[in-house]
């Protein structure tokens, strides 16, 4: 049962009990949420899929929960999507209409209103674990976004594995301000609390000040958020009461990890996952936390590394290879059987497309995407992440992205795009050469005003050239 805590509440309680969900200034008790969401479910029962404009509002939460109660698959749509992207998502997903607010470019589909004060206490049978819960669209950096089909059972298993690793219980209050159309903000940040029974406070915007004002025990953020917190010592100090500070969606720079730890007394939890697999790796609440490493496999997950020739890569903490994982994952890309098949090995492992190193204790370090972060230069294989970590230690550097650009002599030359104050390119090159092997130094450093990022804060390296 995916929404376990709400279903349990419906059986055992009556009346308003707690502030289960807070989004900005709107507070919903479990009774509020269950009653409003069940009212939504009554009006869409029997529909296959609905689109939800995933604005950071309580209405979005009610819409998603209502659809899940009805057994209707939810297609979250980023609120900043342009007409072309919306048209693609609607056509590809087969969504029958909008649930809640529809965007200006609504694709000609009808909208079913979400009435926040409506209430229904009808009880519906729980759909099977194999039923589709969400269709999440990827960021589309290498082509049109693909619809990732996630079953209710996979969502539940992923949340439960994190609960075990993080010691996440009904006594926690989760705070975050992340988008509600991806795994991080929606699955972990909303469905997680509703499954486990903990409270959630969504700050609408993930600012350091808003995080500091919310008295939570767990905080979610992407590296950009934690960089802002690290730059605001007063707000950072206000988080020292928390139990866990959790970073994901992109690598957390080591200097930010160290500054957060110094200001709060808490070493951040880092984790790794994908829309297709949910979260597969994490440092544990009761275990070691290393800057630059994303921990060990969650319960039910297996991992392995493979070289270019398919051979096994040793787990020595240094050798890098293609990361493959095995567990209960997505049910494929919607309408794309060939793309789905290409993701899997013949013996049933999912190809993540990421490059990693694993140490003898099972700790994982993600080097980056195989397509953009594995640089083949002068006969060497260099991970962009390792070079980026070294550059972030150079005084004045705030952000960096390292890519391999075509080179007639080297195959690819290492180029660093740096955001910072009074950064001297020569000093960056020399610093890396002193910290790492000489062949890993950038051949070129370009100082830029900003790095191109997507809605989750990930750098879009395909735009750097």
Short mmCIF file of C-alpha atoms in Angstrom, two decimals:
data_model
loop_
_atom_site.label_atom_id
_atom_site.label_comp_id
_atom_site.label_asym_id
_atom_site.label_seq_id
_atom_site.Cartn_x
_atom_site.Cartn_y
_atom_site.Cartn_z
CA UNK A 1 0.00 0.00 0.00
CA UNK A 2 1.83 3.07 -1.31
CA UNK A 3 0.20 5.77 0.84
CA UNK A 4 0.43 3.59 3.93
CA UNK A 5 0.23 6.28 6.60
CA UNK A 6 -2.84 7.92 5.05
CA UNK A 7 -4.60 4.58 4.66
CA UNK A 8 -3.78 3.67 8.25
CA UNK A 9 -5.08 7.04 9.39
CA UNK A 10 -8.37 6.54 7.56
CA UNK A 11 -8.96 3.29 9.45
CA UNK A 12 -7.90 4.36 12.95
CA UNK A 13 -8.59 8.10 13.32
CA UNK A 14 -11.27 10.72 13.00
CA UNK A 15 -10.97 14.50 12.89
CA UNK A 16 -7.89 16.65 12.43
CA UNK A 17 -4.76 15.17 13.96
CA UNK A 18 -1.64 17.02 12.81
CA UNK A 19 -0.04 19.31 10.29
CA UNK A 20 0.91 16.50 7.93
CA UNK A 21 1.78 18.71 4.97
CA UNK A 22 2.79 22.36 4.97
CA UNK A 23 3.43 24.14 1.67
CA UNK A 24 4.28 27.80 2.17
CA UNK A 25 1.49 29.23 4.30
CA UNK A 26 -0.97 26.38 3.65
CA UNK A 27 -1.20 23.67 6.31
CA UNK A 28 -3.03 20.38 5.73
CA UNK A 29 -3.81 17.89 8.47
CA UNK A 30 -4.07 14.24 7.49
CA UNK A 31 -7.83 14.64 7.64
CA UNK A 32 -7.68 17.66 5.32
CA UNK A 33 -5.45 15.88 2.85
CA UNK A 34 -7.31 12.59 2.87
CA UNK A 35 -10.73 14.21 2.51
CA UNK A 36 -9.73 16.62 -0.27
CA UNK A 37 -7.73 14.00 -2.16
CA UNK A 38 -10.55 11.43 -1.97
CA UNK A 39 -12.90 14.07 -3.38
CA UNK A 40 -10.50 14.39 -6.31
CA UNK A 41 -10.35 10.62 -6.70
CA UNK A 42 -14.13 10.41 -7.06
CA UNK A 43 -14.05 12.67 -10.13
CA UNK A 44 -11.28 10.89 -12.06
CA UNK A 45 -11.92 7.25 -11.17
CA UNK A 46 -11.41 5.02 -14.21
CA UNK A 47 -9.11 7.39 -16.10
CA UNK A 48 -5.75 5.96 -17.21
CA UNK A 49 -3.41 8.94 -16.81
CA UNK A 50 -3.70 12.60 -15.84
CA UNK A 51 -1.23 15.46 -16.16
CA UNK A 52 -0.49 17.62 -13.12
CA UNK A 53 1.20 21.00 -13.48
CA UNK A 54 3.67 20.46 -10.66
CA UNK A 55 3.75 23.90 -9.10
CA UNK A 56 5.06 24.07 -5.51
CA UNK A 57 1.60 24.30 -3.95
CA UNK A 58 -0.64 22.33 -1.62
CA UNK A 59 -3.04 21.95 -4.55
CA UNK A 60 -0.38 19.94 -6.41
CA UNK A 61 0.00 17.62 -3.42
CA UNK A 62 -3.77 17.07 -3.21
CA UNK A 63 -3.93 16.41 -6.95
CA UNK A 64 -1.16 13.80 -6.87
CA UNK A 65 -2.53 12.05 -3.78
CA UNK A 66 -6.05 12.08 -5.22
CA UNK A 67 -4.90 10.42 -8.42
CA UNK A 68 -2.95 7.78 -6.51
CA UNK A 69 -5.99 7.03 -4.32
CA UNK A 70 -8.00 6.53 -7.51
CA UNK A 71 -5.32 4.31 -9.04
CA UNK A 72 -4.73 6.85 -11.81
CA UNK A 73 -1.15 7.33 -13.03
CA UNK A 74 0.22 10.84 -12.54
CA UNK A 75 2.25 12.64 -15.20
CA UNK A 76 3.95 15.58 -13.42
CA UNK A 77 4.70 18.48 -15.79
CA UNK A 78 7.38 21.06 -14.88
CA UNK A 79 5.68 24.47 -14.50
CA UNK A 80 8.37 26.20 -16.55
CA UNK A 81 7.90 23.90 -19.55
CA UNK A 82 7.53 25.58 -22.93
CA UNK A 83 4.74 24.80 -25.43
CA UNK A 84 6.86 22.28 -27.37
CA UNK A 85 7.80 20.29 -24.29
CA UNK A 86 4.23 20.31 -22.96
CA UNK A 87 2.92 19.15 -26.32
CA UNK A 88 5.44 16.30 -26.38
CA UNK A 89 4.67 15.16 -22.83
CA UNK A 90 0.91 15.21 -23.37
CA UNK A 91 1.06 13.40 -26.69
CA UNK A 92 3.57 10.81 -25.51
CA UNK A 93 1.92 10.11 -22.16
CA UNK A 94 -1.63 9.89 -23.41
CA UNK A 95 -2.82 11.97 -20.46
CA UNK A 96 -6.60 12.42 -20.64
CA UNK A 97 -6.66 15.84 -19.01
CA UNK A 98 -5.18 18.21 -16.45
CA UNK A 99 -5.82 17.65 -12.78
CA UNK A 100 -5.91 21.05 -11.09
CA UNK A 101 -4.47 24.15 -12.74
CA UNK A 102 -3.72 23.90 -16.46
CA UNK A 103 -0.97 25.97 -18.12
CA UNK A 104 -1.66 28.55 -20.80
CA UNK A 105 -0.57 26.00 -23.40
CA UNK A 106 -2.86 23.21 -22.26
CA UNK A 107 -2.70 21.08 -25.40
CA UNK A 108 -6.46 21.33 -25.77
CA UNK A 109 -7.08 18.96 -22.86
CA UNK A 110 -9.82 19.57 -20.28
CA UNK A 111 -8.97 20.45 -16.68
CA UNK A 112 -10.57 18.87 -13.62
CA UNK A 113 -10.51 21.36 -10.74
CA UNK A 114 -8.99 20.45 -7.38
CA UNK A 115 -11.28 21.89 -4.71
CA UNK A 116 -9.23 22.30 -1.57
CA UNK A 117 -12.25 22.51 0.75
CA UNK A 118 -14.19 19.59 -0.72
CA UNK A 119 -14.28 16.43 1.38
CA UNK A 120 -15.13 12.81 0.72
CA UNK A 121 -14.64 9.83 3.01
CA UNK A 122 -15.33 7.10 0.48
CA UNK A 123 -12.94 4.16 0.68
CA UNK A 124 -11.28 2.72 -2.43
CA UNK A 125 -9.52 -0.59 -2.93
CA UNK A 126 -5.75 -0.38 -3.10
CA UNK A 127 -4.40 -0.87 -6.65
CA UNK A 128 -1.88 -3.64 -7.19
CA UNK A 129 1.82 -3.04 -6.67
CA UNK A 130 2.32 -3.54 -10.40
CA UNK A 131 0.01 -0.66 -11.31
CA UNK A 132 1.70 2.47 -12.63
CA UNK A 133 1.96 5.24 -10.05
CA UNK A 134 3.96 7.89 -11.88
CA UNK A 135 5.25 8.62 -15.36
CA UNK A 136 8.22 10.93 -14.82
CA UNK A 137 9.77 12.63 -17.81
CA UNK A 138 13.55 12.88 -17.99
CA UNK A 139 15.26 16.22 -18.52
CA UNK A 140 15.76 15.47 -22.21
CA UNK A 141 19.39 16.61 -22.45
CA UNK A 142 20.07 14.15 -25.27
CA UNK A 143 16.73 14.38 -27.08
CA UNK A 144 13.01 14.66 -26.34
CA UNK A 145 12.14 13.78 -22.72
CA UNK A 146 11.40 10.10 -22.14
CA UNK A 147 8.56 8.94 -19.90
CA UNK A 148 9.85 6.74 -17.06
CA UNK A 149 7.14 4.33 -15.88
CA UNK A 150 7.29 3.76 -12.12
CA UNK A 151 5.04 1.21 -10.48
CA UNK A 152 3.48 1.72 -7.07
CA UNK A 153 5.48 -1.23 -5.77
CA UNK A 154 8.79 0.20 -6.97
CA UNK A 155 7.99 3.56 -5.38
CA UNK A 156 7.12 1.90 -2.06
CA UNK A 157 10.22 -0.30 -2.06
CA UNK A 158 12.48 2.64 -2.82
CA UNK A 159 11.06 4.75 -0.01
CA UNK A 160 11.26 1.87 2.49
CA UNK A 161 14.92 1.22 1.63
CA UNK A 162 15.75 4.86 2.32
CA UNK A 163 13.80 4.79 5.57
CA UNK A 164 15.98 1.90 6.72
CA UNK A 165 19.23 3.62 5.71
CA UNK A 166 18.35 7.00 7.17
CA UNK A 167 16.42 5.88 10.24
CA UNK A 168 13.43 7.84 8.87
CA UNK A 169 10.38 7.50 11.15
CA UNK A 170 7.04 9.09 12.02
CA UNK A 171 8.90 11.32 14.46
CA UNK A 172 10.75 13.17 11.67
CA UNK A 173 9.81 16.46 10.06
CA UNK A 174 11.21 16.78 6.55
CA UNK A 175 11.99 20.24 5.17
CA UNK A 176 12.73 21.03 1.52
CA UNK A 177 11.89 23.43 -1.28
CA UNK A 178 12.55 21.18 -4.26
CA UNK A 179 10.54 20.90 -7.50
CA UNK A 180 7.57 18.53 -7.36
CA UNK A 181 8.11 16.89 -10.74
CA UNK A 182 11.14 14.66 -10.10
CA UNK A 183 12.18 11.85 -7.79
CA UNK A 184 13.93 14.11 -5.27
CA UNK A 185 11.14 16.54 -4.50
CA UNK A 186 8.03 14.49 -5.32
CA UNK A 187 8.81 10.84 -4.57
CA UNK A 188 11.21 11.30 -1.67
CA UNK A 189 9.97 14.69 -0.53
CA UNK A 190 6.18 14.15 -0.62
CA UNK A 191 5.31 10.48 -1.10
CA UNK A 192 8.03 9.50 1.39
CA UNK A 193 6.47 11.37 4.33
CA UNK A 194 2.97 10.27 3.30
CA UNK A 195 4.07 6.65 3.27
CA UNK A 196 6.11 6.77 6.48
CA UNK A 197 3.85 9.08 8.49
CA UNK A 198 6.34 11.90 9.05
CA UNK A 199 5.53 15.57 8.55
CA UNK A 200 6.78 17.54 5.55
CA UNK A 201 7.32 21.29 5.24
CA UNK A 202 7.79 22.57 1.69
CA UNK A 203 9.35 26.03 1.73
CA UNK A 204 8.23 26.83 -1.88
CA UNK A 205 11.66 28.32 -2.55
CA UNK A 206 14.79 26.53 -1.24
CA UNK A 207 16.46 29.54 0.33
CA UNK A 208 18.83 29.37 3.28
CA UNK A 209 16.59 31.72 5.27
CA UNK A 210 13.46 29.60 4.73
CA UNK A 211 15.30 26.42 5.63
CA UNK A 212 16.54 28.06 8.82
CA UNK A 213 13.03 29.19 9.79
CA UNK A 214 11.58 25.66 9.51
CA UNK A 215 12.29 23.50 12.53
CA UNK A 216 12.86 20.15 10.84
CA UNK A 217 14.79 17.02 11.67
CA UNK A 218 15.66 16.20 8.04
CA UNK A 219 16.51 18.61 5.23
CA UNK A 220 16.71 17.86 1.49
CA UNK A 221 18.69 20.02 -0.91
CA UNK A 222 20.60 19.97 -4.17
CA UNK A 223 24.24 21.18 -4.10
CA UNK A 224 23.20 24.70 -5.17
CA UNK A 225 20.98 24.93 -2.08
CA UNK A 226 23.73 23.70 0.22
CA UNK A 227 26.16 26.18 -1.34
CA UNK A 228 23.75 28.97 -0.43
CA UNK A 229 23.41 27.63 3.10
CA UNK A 230 27.19 27.42 3.44
CA UNK A 231 27.44 31.07 2.38
CA UNK A 232 25.01 32.11 5.15
CA UNK A 233 26.59 31.13 8.50
CA UNK A 234 23.62 32.36 10.54
CA UNK A 235 21.12 30.24 8.61
CA UNK A 236 23.50 27.28 8.62
CA UNK A 237 23.85 27.47 12.40
CA UNK A 238 20.05 27.28 12.70
CA UNK A 239 20.16 23.81 11.10
CA UNK A 240 22.46 22.40 13.77
CA UNK A 241 19.44 21.01 15.63
CA UNK A 242 18.57 18.71 12.71
CA UNK A 243 19.18 14.99 12.55
CA UNK A 244 20.15 14.72 8.87
CA UNK A 245 21.14 17.11 6.08
CA UNK A 246 20.76 15.25 2.78
CA UNK A 247 22.18 16.26 -0.60
CA UNK A 248 21.40 14.76 -3.97
CA UNK A 249 20.58 15.19 -7.68
CA UNK A 250 24.18 16.22 -8.41
CA UNK A 251 27.59 15.76 -6.73
CA UNK A 252 28.11 17.88 -3.61
CA UNK A 253 31.44 19.75 -3.92
CA UNK A 254 33.87 18.70 -1.21
CA UNK A 255 34.46 22.32 -0.02
CA UNK A 256 30.70 22.74 0.47
CA UNK A 257 30.50 19.41 2.38
CA UNK A 258 33.30 20.55 4.67
CA UNK A 259 31.87 24.03 5.25
CA UNK A 260 28.39 22.69 6.03
CA UNK A 261 29.93 20.24 8.50
CA UNK A 262 31.92 23.03 10.16
CA UNK A 263 28.94 25.40 10.45
CA UNK A 264 26.29 22.88 11.55
CA UNK A 265 28.26 20.09 13.20
CA UNK A 266 26.53 17.68 10.80
CA UNK A 267 28.24 15.88 7.94
CA UNK A 268 25.83 15.78 5.01
CA UNK A 269 24.30 12.53 3.79
CA UNK A 270 24.96 11.99 0.08
CA UNK A 271 23.04 9.62 -2.12
CA UNK A 272 22.79 8.60 -5.77
CA UNK A 273 19.98 7.53 -8.03
CA UNK A 274 18.10 8.11 -11.25
CA UNK A 275 14.49 8.52 -12.34
CA UNK A 276 14.69 4.98 -13.72
CA UNK A 277 16.08 3.35 -10.58
CA UNK A 278 15.04 5.71 -7.79
CA UNK A 279 17.75 5.89 -5.11
CA UNK A 280 20.26 3.03 -5.20
CA UNK A 281 23.21 4.25 -3.11
CA UNK A 282 23.50 6.32 0.05
CA UNK A 283 25.63 6.98 3.05
CA UNK A 284 23.81 5.84 6.16
CA UNK A 285 22.58 7.72 9.19
CA UNK A 286 24.55 5.31 11.38
CA UNK A 287 27.57 4.97 9.10
CA UNK A 288 30.62 6.67 7.66
CA UNK A 289 30.23 9.79 5.50
CA UNK A 290 33.02 10.74 3.12
CA UNK A 291 33.15 13.93 1.09
CA UNK A 292 32.83 13.07 -2.59
CA UNK A 293 31.46 9.54 -1.99
CA UNK A 294 27.80 8.50 -2.17
CA UNK A 295 27.91 5.49 0.12
CA UNK A 296 26.81 1.89 -0.21
CA UNK A 297 23.94 0.05 -1.91
CA UNK A 298 20.54 0.28 -0.27
CA UNK A 299 18.69 -2.83 0.81
CA UNK A 300 17.78 -4.92 -2.24
CA UNK A 301 20.32 -3.26 -4.55
CA UNK A 302 23.40 -4.82 -6.16
CA UNK A 303 26.11 -2.96 -8.09
CA UNK A 304 29.03 -3.79 -10.37
CA UNK A 305 31.58 -2.00 -12.58
CA UNK A 306 32.42 -2.97 -16.13
CA UNK A 307 35.25 -1.88 -18.41
CA UNK A 308 34.92 -0.90 -22.06
CA UNK A 309 35.49 -4.52 -23.08
CA UNK A 310 32.88 -5.81 -20.62
CA UNK A 311 35.46 -7.08 -18.12
CA UNK A 312 35.05 -6.66 -14.38
CA UNK A 313 36.69 -3.55 -12.92
CA UNK A 314 38.43 -4.07 -9.57
CA UNK A 315 36.94 -2.55 -6.41
CA UNK A 316 40.07 -0.73 -5.34
CA UNK A 317 38.66 2.79 -4.95
CA UNK A 318 40.71 4.08 -7.89
CA UNK A 319 39.80 2.10 -11.00
CA UNK A 320 36.78 3.49 -12.80
CA UNK A 321 34.20 1.69 -14.90
CA UNK A 322 30.62 1.80 -16.12
CA UNK A 323 28.22 1.44 -13.19
CA UNK A 324 25.52 -1.21 -13.50
CA UNK A 325 22.86 -1.87 -10.89
CA UNK A 326 20.24 -4.51 -10.15
CA UNK A 327 17.05 -4.26 -8.11
CA UNK A 328 13.36 -3.36 -8.46
CA UNK A 329 13.35 -0.45 -10.90
CA UNK A 330 11.18 1.19 -13.54
CA UNK A 331 8.93 -0.66 -15.96
CA UNK A 332 10.49 0.88 -19.05
CA UNK A 333 10.26 4.04 -21.11
CA UNK A 334 6.74 4.76 -22.27
CA UNK A 335 6.30 3.98 -25.99
CA UNK A 336 10.03 3.29 -26.40
CA UNK A 337 10.71 -0.46 -26.30
CA UNK A 338 14.04 -0.15 -28.12
CA UNK A 339 15.36 2.50 -25.70
CA UNK A 340 14.15 0.35 -22.81
CA UNK A 341 15.89 -2.77 -24.10
CA UNK A 342 19.15 -0.87 -24.67
CA UNK A 343 19.34 0.00 -20.96
CA UNK A 344 19.66 -3.59 -19.84
CA UNK A 345 22.45 -6.12 -20.13
CA UNK A 346 21.72 -9.65 -21.28
CA UNK A 347 22.06 -10.90 -17.71
CA UNK A 348 19.61 -8.38 -16.24
CA UNK A 349 21.66 -5.42 -15.01
CA UNK A 350 20.62 -1.82 -15.64
CA UNK A 351 23.20 0.35 -17.40
CA UNK A 352 23.18 3.65 -15.52
CA UNK A 353 25.34 5.47 -18.05
CA UNK A 354 27.47 6.72 -15.14
CA UNK A 355 31.10 6.04 -14.41
CA UNK A 356 32.15 5.19 -10.87
CA UNK A 357 34.78 3.75 -8.57
CA UNK A 358 34.06 1.34 -5.70
CA UNK A 359 36.42 0.77 -2.79
CA UNK A 360 36.98 -2.56 -0.99
CA UNK A 361 34.43 -1.59 1.69
CA UNK A 362 31.72 -1.05 -0.94
CA UNK A 363 31.75 2.75 -0.90
CA UNK A 364 30.94 4.33 -4.28
CA UNK A 365 32.35 7.47 -5.88
CA UNK A 366 30.48 8.71 -8.95
CA UNK A 367 32.83 10.14 -11.58
CA UNK A 368 29.98 11.36 -13.78
CA UNK A 369 28.12 10.57 -16.97
CA UNK A 370 29.89 8.25 -19.37
CA UNK A 371 28.84 10.46 -22.28
CA UNK A 372 30.10 13.76 -20.84
CA UNK A 373 32.26 13.12 -17.76
CA UNK A 374 34.55 10.33 -18.94
CA UNK A 375 37.25 12.14 -20.86
CA UNK A 376 39.62 10.17 -23.09
CA UNK A 377 42.71 12.30 -23.53
CA UNK A 378 46.08 11.26 -24.86
CA UNK A 379 45.39 7.58 -24.19
CA UNK A 380 44.21 8.19 -20.60
CA UNK A 381 40.72 7.88 -19.10
CA UNK A 382 40.04 10.85 -16.82
CA UNK A 383 36.94 11.43 -14.68
CA UNK A 384 35.70 15.02 -14.87
CA UNK A 385 34.48 14.89 -11.27
CA UNK A 386 37.97 14.31 -9.89
CA UNK A 387 39.30 17.34 -11.76
CA UNK A 388 36.33 19.47 -10.67
CA UNK A 389 36.95 18.59 -7.03
CA UNK A 390 40.58 19.69 -7.33
CA UNK A 391 39.62 22.98 -9.00
CA UNK A 392 37.01 23.80 -6.35
CA UNK A 393 39.88 24.01 -3.86
CA UNK A 394 41.49 26.89 -5.77
CA UNK A 395 40.93 30.26 -4.01
CA UNK A 396 38.23 32.33 -5.67
CA UNK A 397 36.54 29.44 -7.51
CA UNK A 398 32.82 29.11 -6.72
CA UNK A 399 31.63 26.71 -9.41
CA UNK A 400 33.26 24.60 -12.10
CA UNK A 401 32.36 22.21 -14.88
CA UNK A 402 35.00 20.14 -16.66
CA UNK A 403 34.40 18.69 -20.11
CA UNK A 404 36.37 16.99 -22.86
CA UNK A 405 36.31 18.93 -26.12
CA UNK A 406 37.51 17.51 -29.47
CA UNK A 407 41.24 17.78 -30.06
CA UNK A 408 43.14 16.67 -33.19
CA UNK A 409 46.17 15.57 -31.17
CA UNK A 410 44.77 14.28 -27.85
CA UNK A 411 41.39 13.03 -29.00
CA UNK A 412 39.83 15.15 -26.28
CA UNK A 413 41.39 18.01 -24.34
CA UNK A 414 40.33 18.81 -20.79
CA UNK A 415 38.62 22.20 -20.58
CA UNK A 416 37.41 23.77 -17.31
CA UNK A 417 34.59 26.33 -17.23
CA UNK A 418 34.99 28.29 -13.99
CA UNK A 419 32.77 30.74 -12.12
CA UNK A 420 34.64 32.79 -9.54
CA UNK A 421 36.31 35.98 -8.40
CA UNK A 422 39.69 37.04 -9.76
CA UNK A 423 40.48 33.55 -10.99
CA UNK A 424 43.73 33.20 -12.93
CA UNK A 425 43.52 30.35 -15.47
CA UNK A 426 47.22 29.54 -15.12
CA UNK A 427 46.92 29.11 -11.35
CA UNK A 428 44.01 26.70 -11.85
CA UNK A 429 46.00 24.56 -14.28
CA UNK A 430 49.06 24.52 -12.04
CA UNK A 431 47.01 23.67 -8.95
CA UNK A 432 45.45 20.63 -10.59
CA UNK A 433 48.84 19.45 -11.88
CA UNK A 434 50.19 19.59 -8.33
CA UNK A 435 47.24 17.68 -6.82
CA UNK A 436 46.60 15.08 -9.54
CA UNK A 437 48.54 13.35 -12.28
CA UNK A 438 49.83 15.84 -14.83
CA UNK A 439 47.72 14.36 -17.62
CA UNK A 440 44.57 15.29 -15.64
CA UNK A 441 45.29 19.02 -15.68
CA UNK A 442 43.02 21.24 -17.82
CA UNK A 443 44.57 22.31 -21.08
CA UNK A 444 42.32 25.35 -21.04
CA UNK A 445 40.40 27.30 -18.36
CA UNK A 446 37.53 29.57 -19.35
CA UNK A 447 36.14 31.98 -16.76
CA UNK A 448 32.37 32.44 -17.24
CA UNK A 449 29.60 34.33 -15.45
CA UNK A 450 27.42 31.25 -14.87
CA UNK A 451 27.05 27.58 -15.77
CA UNK A 452 23.96 26.38 -17.66
CA UNK A 453 21.74 24.31 -15.36
CA UNK A 454 18.43 22.49 -15.55
CA UNK A 455 15.56 22.78 -13.09
CA UNK A 456 17.22 20.41 -10.60
CA UNK A 457 20.46 22.37 -10.57
CA UNK A 458 22.42 19.93 -12.70
CA UNK A 459 24.95 21.47 -15.05
CA UNK A 460 24.03 20.97 -18.72
CA UNK A 461 27.48 20.13 -20.00
CA UNK A 462 26.24 19.52 -23.51
CA UNK A 463 25.86 23.32 -23.79
CA UNK A 464 29.49 23.97 -22.91
CA UNK A 465 31.71 24.25 -25.94
#
